[in-house]
Short mmCIF file of C-alpha atoms in Angstrom, two decimals:
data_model
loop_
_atom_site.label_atom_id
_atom_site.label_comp_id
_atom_site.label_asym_id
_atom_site.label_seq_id
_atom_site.Cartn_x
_atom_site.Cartn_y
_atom_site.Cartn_z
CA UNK H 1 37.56 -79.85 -183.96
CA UNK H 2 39.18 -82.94 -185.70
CA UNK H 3 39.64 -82.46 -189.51
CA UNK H 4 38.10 -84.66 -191.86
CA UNK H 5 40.45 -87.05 -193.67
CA UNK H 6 37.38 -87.76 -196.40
CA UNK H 7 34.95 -85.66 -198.12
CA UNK H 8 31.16 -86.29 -197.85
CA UNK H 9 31.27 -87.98 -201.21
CA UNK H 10 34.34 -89.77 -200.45
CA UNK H 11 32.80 -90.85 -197.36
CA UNK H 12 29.23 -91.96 -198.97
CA UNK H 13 31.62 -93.80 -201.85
CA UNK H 14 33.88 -95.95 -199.60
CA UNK H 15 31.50 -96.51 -196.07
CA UNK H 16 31.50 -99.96 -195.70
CA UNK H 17 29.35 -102.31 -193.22
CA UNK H 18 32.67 -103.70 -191.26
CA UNK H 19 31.13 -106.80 -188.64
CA UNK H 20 34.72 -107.30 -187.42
CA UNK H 21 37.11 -105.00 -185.20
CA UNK H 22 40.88 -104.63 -183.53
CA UNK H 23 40.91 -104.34 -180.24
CA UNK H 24 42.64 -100.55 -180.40
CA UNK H 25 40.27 -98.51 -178.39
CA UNK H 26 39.19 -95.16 -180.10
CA UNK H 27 41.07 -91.89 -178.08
CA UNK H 28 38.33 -89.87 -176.18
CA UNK H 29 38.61 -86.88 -178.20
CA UNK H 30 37.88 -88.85 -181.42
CA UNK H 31 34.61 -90.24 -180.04
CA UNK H 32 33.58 -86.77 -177.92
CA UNK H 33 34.02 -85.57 -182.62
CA UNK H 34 31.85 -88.20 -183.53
CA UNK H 35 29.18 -87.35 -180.99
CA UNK H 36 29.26 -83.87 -182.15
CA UNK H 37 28.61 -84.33 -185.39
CA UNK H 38 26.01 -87.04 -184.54
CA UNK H 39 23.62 -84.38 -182.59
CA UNK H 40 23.74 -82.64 -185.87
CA UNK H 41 21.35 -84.31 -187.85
CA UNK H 42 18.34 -82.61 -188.40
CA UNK H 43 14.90 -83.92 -187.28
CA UNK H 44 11.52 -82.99 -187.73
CA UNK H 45 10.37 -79.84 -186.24
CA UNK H 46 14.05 -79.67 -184.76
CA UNK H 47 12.55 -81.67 -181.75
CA UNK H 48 15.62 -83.68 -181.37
CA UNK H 49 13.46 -86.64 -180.42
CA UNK H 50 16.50 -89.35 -179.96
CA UNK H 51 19.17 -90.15 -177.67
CA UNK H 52 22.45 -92.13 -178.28
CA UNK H 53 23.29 -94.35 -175.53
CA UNK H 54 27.12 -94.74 -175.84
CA UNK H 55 28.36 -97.78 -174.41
CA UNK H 56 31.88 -98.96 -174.11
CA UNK H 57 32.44 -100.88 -171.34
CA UNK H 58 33.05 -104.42 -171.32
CA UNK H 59 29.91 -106.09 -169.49
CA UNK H 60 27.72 -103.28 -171.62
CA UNK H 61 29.37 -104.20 -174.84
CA UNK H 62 28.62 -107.94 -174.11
CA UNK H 63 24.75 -107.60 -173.18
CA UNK H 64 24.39 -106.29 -176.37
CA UNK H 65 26.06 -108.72 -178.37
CA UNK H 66 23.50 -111.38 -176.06
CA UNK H 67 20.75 -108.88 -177.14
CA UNK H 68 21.82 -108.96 -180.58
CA UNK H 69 21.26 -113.23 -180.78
CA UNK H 70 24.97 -113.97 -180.25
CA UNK H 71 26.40 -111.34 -183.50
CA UNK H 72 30.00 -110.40 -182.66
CA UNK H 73 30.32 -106.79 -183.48
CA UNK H 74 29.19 -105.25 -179.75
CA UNK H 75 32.02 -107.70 -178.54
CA UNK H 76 34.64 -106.92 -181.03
CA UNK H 77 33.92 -102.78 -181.68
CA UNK H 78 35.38 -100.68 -179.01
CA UNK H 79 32.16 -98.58 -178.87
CA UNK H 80 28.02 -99.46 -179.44
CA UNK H 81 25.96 -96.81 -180.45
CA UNK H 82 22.45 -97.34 -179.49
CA UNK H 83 19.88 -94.83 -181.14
CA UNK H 84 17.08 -94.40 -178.69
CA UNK H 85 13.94 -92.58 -180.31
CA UNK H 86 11.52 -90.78 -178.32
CA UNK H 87 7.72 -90.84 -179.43
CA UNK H 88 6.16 -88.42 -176.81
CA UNK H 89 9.41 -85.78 -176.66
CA UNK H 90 6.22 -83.50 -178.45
CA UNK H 91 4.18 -83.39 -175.63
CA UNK H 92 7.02 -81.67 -173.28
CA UNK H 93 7.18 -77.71 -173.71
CA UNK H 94 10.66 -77.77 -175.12
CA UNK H 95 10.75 -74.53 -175.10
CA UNK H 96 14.60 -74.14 -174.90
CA UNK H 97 14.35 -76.04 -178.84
CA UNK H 98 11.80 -72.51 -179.65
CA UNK H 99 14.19 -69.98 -177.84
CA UNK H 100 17.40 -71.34 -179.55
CA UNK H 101 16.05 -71.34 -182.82
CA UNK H 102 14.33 -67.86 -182.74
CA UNK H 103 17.72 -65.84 -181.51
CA UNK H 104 19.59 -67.88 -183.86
CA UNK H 105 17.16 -66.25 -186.65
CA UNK H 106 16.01 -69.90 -188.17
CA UNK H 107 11.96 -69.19 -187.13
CA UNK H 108 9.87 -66.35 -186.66
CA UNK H 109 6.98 -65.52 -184.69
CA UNK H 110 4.96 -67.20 -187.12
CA UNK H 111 6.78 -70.71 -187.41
CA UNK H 112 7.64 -70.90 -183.31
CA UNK H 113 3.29 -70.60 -183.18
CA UNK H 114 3.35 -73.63 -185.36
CA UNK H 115 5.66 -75.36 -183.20
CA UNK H 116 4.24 -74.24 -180.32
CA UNK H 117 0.60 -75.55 -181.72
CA UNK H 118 2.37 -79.47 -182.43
CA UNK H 119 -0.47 -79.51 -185.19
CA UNK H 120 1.33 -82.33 -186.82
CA UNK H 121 2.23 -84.34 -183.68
CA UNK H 122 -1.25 -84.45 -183.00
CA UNK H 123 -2.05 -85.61 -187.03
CA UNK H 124 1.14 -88.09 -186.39
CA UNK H 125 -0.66 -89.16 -182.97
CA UNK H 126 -4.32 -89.79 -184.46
CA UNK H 127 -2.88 -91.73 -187.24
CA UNK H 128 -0.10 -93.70 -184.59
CA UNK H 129 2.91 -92.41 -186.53
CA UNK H 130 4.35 -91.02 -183.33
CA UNK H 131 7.06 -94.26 -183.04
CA UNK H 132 7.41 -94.17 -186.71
CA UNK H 133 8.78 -90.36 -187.11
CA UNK H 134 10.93 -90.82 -183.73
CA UNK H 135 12.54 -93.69 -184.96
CA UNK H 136 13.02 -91.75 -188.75
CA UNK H 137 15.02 -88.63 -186.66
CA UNK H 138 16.88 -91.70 -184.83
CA UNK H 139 18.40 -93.16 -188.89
CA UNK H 140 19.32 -90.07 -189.51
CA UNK H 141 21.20 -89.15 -186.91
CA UNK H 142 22.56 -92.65 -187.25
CA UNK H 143 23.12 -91.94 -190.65
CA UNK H 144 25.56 -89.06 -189.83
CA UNK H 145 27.37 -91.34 -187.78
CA UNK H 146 28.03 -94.06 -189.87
CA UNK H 147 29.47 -90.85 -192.71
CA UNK H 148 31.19 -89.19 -190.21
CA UNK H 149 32.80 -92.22 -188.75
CA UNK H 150 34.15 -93.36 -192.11
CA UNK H 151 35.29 -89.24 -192.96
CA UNK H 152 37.16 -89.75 -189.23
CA UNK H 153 38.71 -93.51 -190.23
CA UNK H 154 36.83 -95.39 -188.33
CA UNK H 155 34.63 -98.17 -189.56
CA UNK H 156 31.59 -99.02 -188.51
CA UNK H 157 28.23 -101.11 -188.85
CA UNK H 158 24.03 -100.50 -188.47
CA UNK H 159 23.14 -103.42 -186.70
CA UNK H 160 18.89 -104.11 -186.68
CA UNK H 161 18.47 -107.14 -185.35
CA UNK H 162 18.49 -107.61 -181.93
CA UNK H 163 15.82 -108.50 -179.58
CA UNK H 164 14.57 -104.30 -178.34
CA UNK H 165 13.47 -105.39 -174.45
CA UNK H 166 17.02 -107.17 -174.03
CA UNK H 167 18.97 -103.73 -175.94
CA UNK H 168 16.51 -101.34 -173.17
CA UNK H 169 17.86 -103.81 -170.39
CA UNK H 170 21.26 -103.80 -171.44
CA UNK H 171 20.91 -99.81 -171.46
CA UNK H 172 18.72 -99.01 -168.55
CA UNK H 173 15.60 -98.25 -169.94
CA UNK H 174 12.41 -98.77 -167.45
CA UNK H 175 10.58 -101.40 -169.86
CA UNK H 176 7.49 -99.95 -169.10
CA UNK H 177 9.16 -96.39 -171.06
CA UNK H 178 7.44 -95.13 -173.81
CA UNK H 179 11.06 -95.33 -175.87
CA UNK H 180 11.60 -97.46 -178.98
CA UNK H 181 15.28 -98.70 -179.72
CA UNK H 182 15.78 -97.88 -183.48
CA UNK H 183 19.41 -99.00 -184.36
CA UNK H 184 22.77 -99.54 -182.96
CA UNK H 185 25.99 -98.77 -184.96
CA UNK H 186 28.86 -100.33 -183.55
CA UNK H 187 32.41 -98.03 -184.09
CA UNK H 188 36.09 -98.68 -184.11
CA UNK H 189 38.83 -99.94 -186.61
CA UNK H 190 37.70 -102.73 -188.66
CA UNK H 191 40.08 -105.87 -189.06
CA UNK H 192 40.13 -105.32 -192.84
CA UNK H 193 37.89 -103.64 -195.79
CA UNK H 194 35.31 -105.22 -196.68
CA UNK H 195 34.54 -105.80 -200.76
CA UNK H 196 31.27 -103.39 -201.68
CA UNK H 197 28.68 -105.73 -202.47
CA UNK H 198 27.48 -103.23 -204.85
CA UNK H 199 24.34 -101.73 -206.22
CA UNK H 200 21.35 -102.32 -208.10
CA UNK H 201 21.35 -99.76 -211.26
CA UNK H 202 20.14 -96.25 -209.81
CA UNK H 203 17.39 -96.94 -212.63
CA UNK H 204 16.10 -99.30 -210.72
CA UNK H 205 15.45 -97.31 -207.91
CA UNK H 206 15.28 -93.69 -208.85
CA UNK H 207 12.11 -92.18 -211.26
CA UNK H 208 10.79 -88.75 -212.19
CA UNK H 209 8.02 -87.72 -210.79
CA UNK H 210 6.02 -91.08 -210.68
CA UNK H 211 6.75 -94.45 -208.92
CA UNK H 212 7.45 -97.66 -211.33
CA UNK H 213 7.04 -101.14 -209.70
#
Protein backbone atom coordinates (compact mmCIF):
# COMPACT_ATOMS: atom_id res chain seq x y z
CA UNK A 1 0.00 0.00 0.00
CA UNK A 2 1.28 3.53 -1.06
CA UNK A 3 0.84 6.19 1.72
CA UNK A 4 -1.14 9.11 1.20
CA UNK A 5 0.81 12.37 0.85
CA UNK A 6 -2.78 14.40 1.46
CA UNK A 7 -5.60 13.99 3.73
CA UNK A 8 -9.21 13.58 2.45
CA UNK A 9 -9.82 17.21 3.21
CA UNK A 10 -6.61 18.26 1.89
CA UNK A 11 -7.37 16.36 -1.10
CA UNK A 12 -11.17 17.72 -1.57
CA UNK A 13 -9.46 21.44 -0.84
CA UNK A 14 -6.67 21.45 -3.50
CA UNK A 15 -8.17 18.76 -6.49
CA UNK A 16 -7.98 20.67 -9.38
CA UNK A 17 -9.44 19.95 -13.07
CA UNK A 18 -5.72 19.86 -14.79
CA UNK A 19 -6.52 19.60 -19.05
CA UNK A 20 -2.74 19.56 -19.58
CA UNK A 21 0.03 16.80 -18.76
CA UNK A 22 4.07 15.90 -18.87
CA UNK A 23 4.84 13.23 -20.65
CA UNK A 24 6.38 11.23 -17.33
CA UNK A 25 4.47 8.04 -17.38
CA UNK A 26 2.93 7.04 -13.93
CA UNK A 27 5.12 3.74 -12.32
CA UNK A 28 2.84 0.58 -12.38
CA UNK A 29 2.55 0.26 -8.79
CA UNK A 30 1.16 3.83 -8.46
CA UNK A 31 -1.66 3.15 -10.93
CA UNK A 32 -2.28 -0.82 -9.72
CA UNK A 33 -2.97 2.05 -5.84
CA UNK A 34 -5.20 4.06 -7.68
CA UNK A 35 -7.25 1.18 -9.02
CA UNK A 36 -7.54 -0.15 -5.61
CA UNK A 37 -8.90 2.51 -4.09
CA UNK A 38 -11.15 3.16 -7.14
CA UNK A 39 -13.11 -0.38 -6.68
CA UNK A 40 -13.80 1.02 -3.31
CA UNK A 41 -16.52 3.20 -3.79
CA UNK A 42 -19.64 2.06 -2.64
CA UNK A 43 -22.68 1.50 -4.92
CA UNK A 44 -26.10 0.71 -4.49
CA UNK A 45 -26.98 -2.60 -3.15
CA UNK A 46 -23.06 -3.24 -3.31
CA UNK A 47 -23.77 -4.49 -6.95
CA UNK A 48 -20.64 -3.02 -8.22
CA UNK A 49 -22.44 -2.20 -11.45
CA UNK A 50 -19.29 -0.35 -13.32
CA UNK A 51 -16.15 -1.15 -14.89
CA UNK A 52 -13.04 1.08 -15.50
CA UNK A 53 -11.52 0.54 -18.76
CA UNK A 54 -7.86 1.63 -18.23
CA UNK A 55 -6.23 2.67 -21.25
CA UNK A 56 -2.70 3.75 -21.75
CA UNK A 57 -1.47 2.96 -24.84
CA UNK A 58 -0.76 5.28 -27.49
CA UNK A 59 -3.35 4.46 -30.42
CA UNK A 60 -6.05 3.95 -27.31
CA UNK A 61 -5.16 7.22 -25.78
CA UNK A 62 -5.61 8.92 -29.24
CA UNK A 63 -9.17 7.39 -30.20
CA UNK A 64 -10.28 8.92 -27.29
CA UNK A 65 -9.05 12.24 -27.67
CA UNK A 66 -10.93 11.77 -31.57
CA UNK A 67 -13.93 10.57 -29.43
CA UNK A 68 -13.67 13.39 -27.21
CA UNK A 69 -14.14 16.16 -30.48
CA UNK A 70 -10.38 16.81 -30.76
CA UNK A 71 -9.82 17.84 -26.49
CA UNK A 72 -6.15 17.18 -25.68
CA UNK A 73 -6.13 15.56 -22.33
CA UNK A 74 -6.42 11.58 -23.61
CA UNK A 75 -3.31 12.66 -25.77
CA UNK A 76 -1.37 14.47 -23.21
CA UNK A 77 -2.33 12.23 -19.73
CA UNK A 78 -0.37 9.11 -19.50
CA UNK A 79 -3.53 7.16 -18.50
CA UNK A 80 -7.66 7.49 -19.52
CA UNK A 81 -9.98 6.24 -17.20
CA UNK A 82 -13.15 5.30 -18.79
CA UNK A 83 -16.11 4.55 -16.27
CA UNK A 84 -18.29 1.98 -17.91
CA UNK A 85 -21.76 1.55 -16.03
CA UNK A 86 -23.72 -1.48 -16.26
CA UNK A 87 -27.67 -1.20 -16.27
CA UNK A 88 -28.65 -4.97 -16.27
CA UNK A 89 -25.54 -6.24 -13.77
CA UNK A 90 -29.13 -6.83 -11.45
CA UNK A 91 -30.46 -9.36 -13.43
CA UNK A 92 -27.22 -11.78 -13.07
CA UNK A 93 -27.28 -13.93 -9.71
CA UNK A 94 -24.21 -12.28 -8.32
CA UNK A 95 -24.21 -14.33 -5.80
CA UNK A 96 -20.44 -14.12 -4.98
CA UNK A 97 -21.53 -9.97 -4.08
CA UNK A 98 -24.29 -12.00 -1.28
CA UNK A 99 -21.63 -14.59 -0.03
CA UNK A 100 -18.86 -11.93 0.50
CA UNK A 101 -20.92 -9.67 2.28
CA UNK A 102 -22.67 -12.21 4.63
CA UNK A 103 -19.16 -13.88 6.01
CA UNK A 104 -17.81 -10.51 6.17
CA UNK A 105 -20.87 -9.82 8.73
CA UNK A 106 -22.23 -6.54 6.65
CA UNK A 107 -25.95 -8.42 5.89
CA UNK A 108 -27.96 -10.90 7.44
CA UNK A 109 -30.35 -13.38 6.40
CA UNK A 110 -32.81 -10.79 6.25
CA UNK A 111 -31.01 -8.07 4.02
CA UNK A 112 -29.23 -10.91 1.50
CA UNK A 113 -33.44 -11.89 0.93
CA UNK A 114 -33.79 -8.31 -0.07
CA UNK A 115 -30.99 -8.49 -2.34
CA UNK A 116 -31.75 -11.60 -3.47
CA UNK A 117 -35.58 -10.29 -4.25
CA UNK A 118 -33.90 -6.98 -6.54
CA UNK A 119 -37.30 -5.32 -5.36
CA UNK A 120 -35.83 -2.02 -6.24
CA UNK A 121 -34.18 -2.97 -9.56
CA UNK A 122 -37.40 -3.97 -10.65
CA UNK A 123 -39.07 -0.31 -9.22
CA UNK A 124 -35.74 1.28 -10.99
CA UNK A 125 -36.68 -0.91 -14.21
CA UNK A 126 -40.57 0.03 -14.39
CA UNK A 127 -39.74 3.59 -13.95
CA UNK A 128 -36.37 3.28 -16.63
CA UNK A 129 -33.92 4.41 -13.94
CA UNK A 130 -31.83 1.33 -14.59
CA UNK A 131 -29.04 3.59 -16.82
CA UNK A 132 -29.54 6.37 -14.44
CA UNK A 133 -28.41 4.48 -11.02
CA UNK A 134 -25.53 2.55 -13.08
CA UNK A 135 -24.16 5.56 -14.28
CA UNK A 136 -24.62 7.28 -10.38
CA UNK A 137 -22.28 4.03 -8.92
CA UNK A 138 -19.97 4.89 -12.09
CA UNK A 139 -19.37 9.13 -10.48
CA UNK A 140 -18.71 7.78 -7.56
CA UNK A 141 -16.31 5.53 -8.12
CA UNK A 142 -14.97 8.22 -10.40
CA UNK A 143 -15.22 10.44 -7.67
CA UNK A 144 -12.74 8.37 -5.54
CA UNK A 145 -10.44 8.56 -8.25
CA UNK A 146 -10.20 11.97 -8.97
CA UNK A 147 -9.55 12.31 -4.51
CA UNK A 148 -7.35 9.64 -4.47
CA UNK A 149 -5.35 10.72 -7.43
CA UNK A 150 -4.77 14.19 -6.03
CA UNK A 151 -3.98 12.41 -2.13
CA UNK A 152 -1.30 10.20 -4.49
CA UNK A 153 0.09 13.59 -6.53
CA UNK A 154 -1.24 13.04 -9.47
CA UNK A 155 -3.59 15.38 -11.22
CA UNK A 156 -6.28 14.65 -13.03
CA UNK A 157 -9.56 15.69 -15.01
CA UNK A 158 -13.58 14.36 -15.47
CA UNK A 159 -13.96 14.72 -18.96
CA UNK A 160 -18.07 14.47 -20.22
CA UNK A 161 -18.08 15.32 -23.44
CA UNK A 162 -17.26 13.03 -25.90
CA UNK A 163 -19.30 11.39 -28.48
CA UNK A 164 -20.35 7.59 -26.20
CA UNK A 165 -20.50 5.16 -29.60
CA UNK A 166 -16.90 6.54 -30.64
CA UNK A 167 -15.54 6.11 -26.48
CA UNK A 168 -17.37 2.11 -26.74
CA UNK A 169 -15.35 1.79 -30.13
CA UNK A 170 -12.28 3.11 -28.91
CA UNK A 171 -12.74 0.54 -25.87
CA UNK A 172 -14.23 -2.52 -27.40
CA UNK A 173 -17.61 -2.44 -26.48
CA UNK A 174 -20.13 -4.50 -28.94
CA UNK A 175 -22.38 -1.30 -29.81
CA UNK A 176 -25.26 -3.28 -29.66
CA UNK A 177 -24.18 -3.79 -25.44
CA UNK A 178 -26.52 -2.79 -23.07
CA UNK A 179 -23.47 -0.52 -21.36
CA UNK A 180 -23.60 3.27 -21.01
CA UNK A 181 -20.15 5.20 -20.90
CA UNK A 182 -20.54 7.61 -17.88
CA UNK A 183 -17.18 9.56 -17.60
CA UNK A 184 -13.58 9.37 -18.31
CA UNK A 185 -10.92 10.91 -15.95
CA UNK A 186 -7.76 11.29 -17.54
CA UNK A 187 -4.50 10.80 -14.83
CA UNK A 188 -0.90 11.81 -14.71
CA UNK A 189 1.23 14.93 -13.70
CA UNK A 190 -0.26 18.08 -14.79
CA UNK A 191 2.07 20.75 -16.58
CA UNK A 192 1.23 23.27 -13.82
CA UNK A 193 -1.67 24.09 -11.10
CA UNK A 194 -4.34 25.35 -12.21
CA UNK A 195 -6.01 28.68 -10.29
CA UNK A 196 -9.47 27.34 -8.41
CA UNK A 197 -12.10 29.00 -10.16
CA UNK A 198 -13.89 29.03 -6.98
CA UNK A 199 -17.30 28.62 -5.50
CA UNK A 200 -20.63 29.95 -5.31
CA UNK A 201 -21.42 30.71 -1.41
CA UNK A 202 -22.37 27.20 0.22
CA UNK A 203 -25.68 29.33 0.95
CA UNK A 204 -26.42 29.18 -2.25
CA UNK A 205 -26.47 25.69 -2.55
CA UNK A 206 -26.96 24.08 0.80
CA UNK A 207 -30.64 24.45 2.91
CA UNK A 208 -32.24 22.76 5.91
CA UNK A 209 -34.65 20.61 5.38
CA UNK A 210 -36.46 22.35 2.38
CA UNK A 211 -35.25 23.26 -1.17
CA UNK A 212 -35.03 27.23 -2.07
CA UNK A 213 -34.95 28.13 -5.82
Amino acid sequence: MITQTLSVTEAIRTRRTVRHYRPDPIAPELLEELLDLAVQAPSAWNMQDRSIVVVTSDEGRKALSAAAFGQPQPLEAPAVLVFVADPAAWSATNADIAEQAVASGAWNERFQAMFDSRAEYHALREHGLLRENAVKNAMIAATYVMLAATGLGLASAPMNGWDAELVKQAIGIDPDADLAIAVMVTVGYGTGTPPHPGRRPRERAVFAERYLS
